[in-house]
């Protein structure tokens, strides 16, 4: 696994970006924030296990596209 990053820092980065996605989708309640953050974090870590040379930011971006699409569809 790519150990060039700190897992806590990665989780904080993802948390901030998930919060921004939730805000863009007009989701005010943050009670599911930890669930969404955990899902994105695990998906990114799994992808890094498959190929540790991947860019972490790109992996986060890809997962946030999926999450935001789902959140916005739910909010409609």
PDB file of C-alpha atoms in Angstrom:
ATOM      1  CA  UNK A   1       0.000   0.000   0.000  1.00  0.00           C
ATOM      2  CA  UNK A   2       1.060   3.567  -0.634  1.00  0.00           C
ATOM      3  CA  UNK A   3       2.322   4.850   2.713  1.00  0.00           C
ATOM      4  CA  UNK A   4       3.261   8.273   1.340  1.00  0.00           C
ATOM      5  CA  UNK A   5       0.212   9.765   3.017  1.00  0.00           C
ATOM      6  CA  UNK A   6      -1.159   9.930   6.514  1.00  0.00           C
ATOM      7  CA  UNK A   7      -4.495   8.093   6.875  1.00  0.00           C
ATOM      8  CA  UNK A   8      -5.872  10.723   9.305  1.00  0.00           C
ATOM      9  CA  UNK A   9      -4.961  13.542   6.928  1.00  0.00           C
ATOM     10  CA  UNK A  10      -6.574  11.629   4.070  1.00  0.00           C
ATOM     11  CA  UNK A  11      -9.749  11.133   6.118  1.00  0.00           C
ATOM     12  CA  UNK A  12      -9.891  14.836   7.021  1.00  0.00           C
ATOM     13  CA  UNK A  13      -9.399  15.795   3.375  1.00  0.00           C
ATOM     14  CA  UNK A  14     -12.217  13.468   2.332  1.00  0.00           C
ATOM     15  CA  UNK A  15     -14.488  14.712   5.140  1.00  0.00           C
ATOM     16  CA  UNK A  16     -14.160  18.312   4.018  1.00  0.00           C
ATOM     17  CA  UNK A  17     -14.813  17.419   0.427  1.00  0.00           C
ATOM     18  CA  UNK A  18     -17.817  15.226   1.304  1.00  0.00           C
ATOM     19  CA  UNK A  19     -19.259  18.121   3.331  1.00  0.00           C
ATOM     20  CA  UNK A  20     -18.889  20.374   0.291  1.00  0.00           C
ATOM     21  CA  UNK A  21     -20.655  17.781  -1.877  1.00  0.00           C
ATOM     22  CA  UNK A  22     -23.489  17.510   0.628  1.00  0.00           C
ATOM     23  CA  UNK A  23     -23.833  21.292   0.662  1.00  0.00           C
ATOM     24  CA  UNK A  24     -23.915  21.448  -3.151  1.00  0.00           C
ATOM     25  CA  UNK A  25     -26.715  18.868  -3.098  1.00  0.00           C
ATOM     26  CA  UNK A  26     -28.560  20.957  -0.493  1.00  0.00           C
ATOM     27  CA  UNK A  27     -28.312  18.324   2.226  1.00  0.00           C
ATOM     28  CA  UNK A  28     -28.371  20.213   5.500  1.00  0.00           C
ATOM     29  CA  UNK A  29     -28.283  17.346   7.976  1.00  0.00           C
ATOM     30  CA  UNK A  30     -24.831  15.936   8.515  1.00  0.00           C
ATOM     31  CA  UNK A  31     -25.914  12.810  10.395  1.00  0.00           C
ATOM     32  CA  UNK A  32     -24.709  10.570   7.540  1.00  0.00           C
ATOM     33  CA  UNK A  33     -21.404  12.382   7.035  1.00  0.00           C
ATOM     34  CA  UNK A  34     -19.302   9.739   8.786  1.00  0.00           C
ATOM     35  CA  UNK A  35     -20.889   6.975   6.695  1.00  0.00           C
ATOM     36  CA  UNK A  36     -20.153   8.775   3.428  1.00  0.00           C
ATOM     37  CA  UNK A  37     -16.604   9.624   4.511  1.00  0.00           C
ATOM     38  CA  UNK A  38     -15.943   6.006   5.488  1.00  0.00           C
ATOM     39  CA  UNK A  39     -17.273   4.757   2.149  1.00  0.00           C
ATOM     40  CA  UNK A  40     -15.104   7.130   0.123  1.00  0.00           C
ATOM     41  CA  UNK A  41     -12.057   6.428   2.287  1.00  0.00           C
ATOM     42  CA  UNK A  42     -12.408   2.658   1.933  1.00  0.00           C
ATOM     43  CA  UNK A  43     -12.920   2.902  -1.829  1.00  0.00           C
ATOM     44  CA  UNK A  44      -9.794   5.054  -2.189  1.00  0.00           C
ATOM     45  CA  UNK A  45      -7.730   2.717  -0.009  1.00  0.00           C
ATOM     46  CA  UNK A  46      -8.912  -0.337  -1.993  1.00  0.00           C
ATOM     47  CA  UNK A  47      -7.906   1.322  -5.250  1.00  0.00           C
ATOM     48  CA  UNK A  48      -4.510   2.179  -3.780  1.00  0.00           C
ATOM     49  CA  UNK A  49      -4.025  -1.453  -2.789  1.00  0.00           C
ATOM     50  CA  UNK A  50      -4.622  -2.428  -6.419  1.00  0.00           C
ATOM     51  CA  UNK A  51      -2.223   0.191  -7.758  1.00  0.00           C
ATOM     52  CA  UNK A  52      -0.201   2.179  -5.209  1.00  0.00           C
ATOM     53  CA  UNK A  53       1.148   4.549  -7.869  1.00  0.00           C
ATOM     54  CA  UNK A  54      -2.228   6.204  -8.471  1.00  0.00           C
ATOM     55  CA  UNK A  55      -2.747   9.857  -7.590  1.00  0.00           C
ATOM     56  CA  UNK A  56      -4.743  10.056  -4.359  1.00  0.00           C
ATOM     57  CA  UNK A  57      -6.500  13.307  -5.320  1.00  0.00           C
ATOM     58  CA  UNK A  58      -7.705  11.782  -8.581  1.00  0.00           C
ATOM     59  CA  UNK A  59      -9.064   8.750  -6.723  1.00  0.00           C
ATOM     60  CA  UNK A  60     -10.909  10.992  -4.264  1.00  0.00           C
ATOM     61  CA  UNK A  61     -12.321  13.050  -7.141  1.00  0.00           C
ATOM     62  CA  UNK A  62     -13.617   9.907  -8.859  1.00  0.00           C
ATOM     63  CA  UNK A  63     -15.350   8.662  -5.716  1.00  0.00           C
ATOM     64  CA  UNK A  64     -16.855  12.076  -4.992  1.00  0.00           C
ATOM     65  CA  UNK A  65     -18.404  12.184  -8.457  1.00  0.00           C
ATOM     66  CA  UNK A  66     -20.257   8.943  -7.674  1.00  0.00           C
ATOM     67  CA  UNK A  67     -21.258  10.120  -4.205  1.00  0.00           C
ATOM     68  CA  UNK A  68     -22.420  13.553  -5.310  1.00  0.00           C
ATOM     69  CA  UNK A  69     -24.473  12.115  -8.155  1.00  0.00           C
ATOM     70  CA  UNK A  70     -26.215   9.800  -5.707  1.00  0.00           C
ATOM     71  CA  UNK A  71     -26.741  12.506  -3.082  1.00  0.00           C
ATOM     72  CA  UNK A  72     -28.193  14.981  -5.557  1.00  0.00           C
ATOM     73  CA  UNK A  73     -30.579  12.361  -6.962  1.00  0.00           C
ATOM     74  CA  UNK A  74     -31.760  11.603  -3.425  1.00  0.00           C
ATOM     75  CA  UNK A  75     -32.259  15.267  -2.605  1.00  0.00           C
ATOM     76  CA  UNK A  76     -34.580  15.849  -5.576  1.00  0.00           C
TER      77      UNK A  76
END
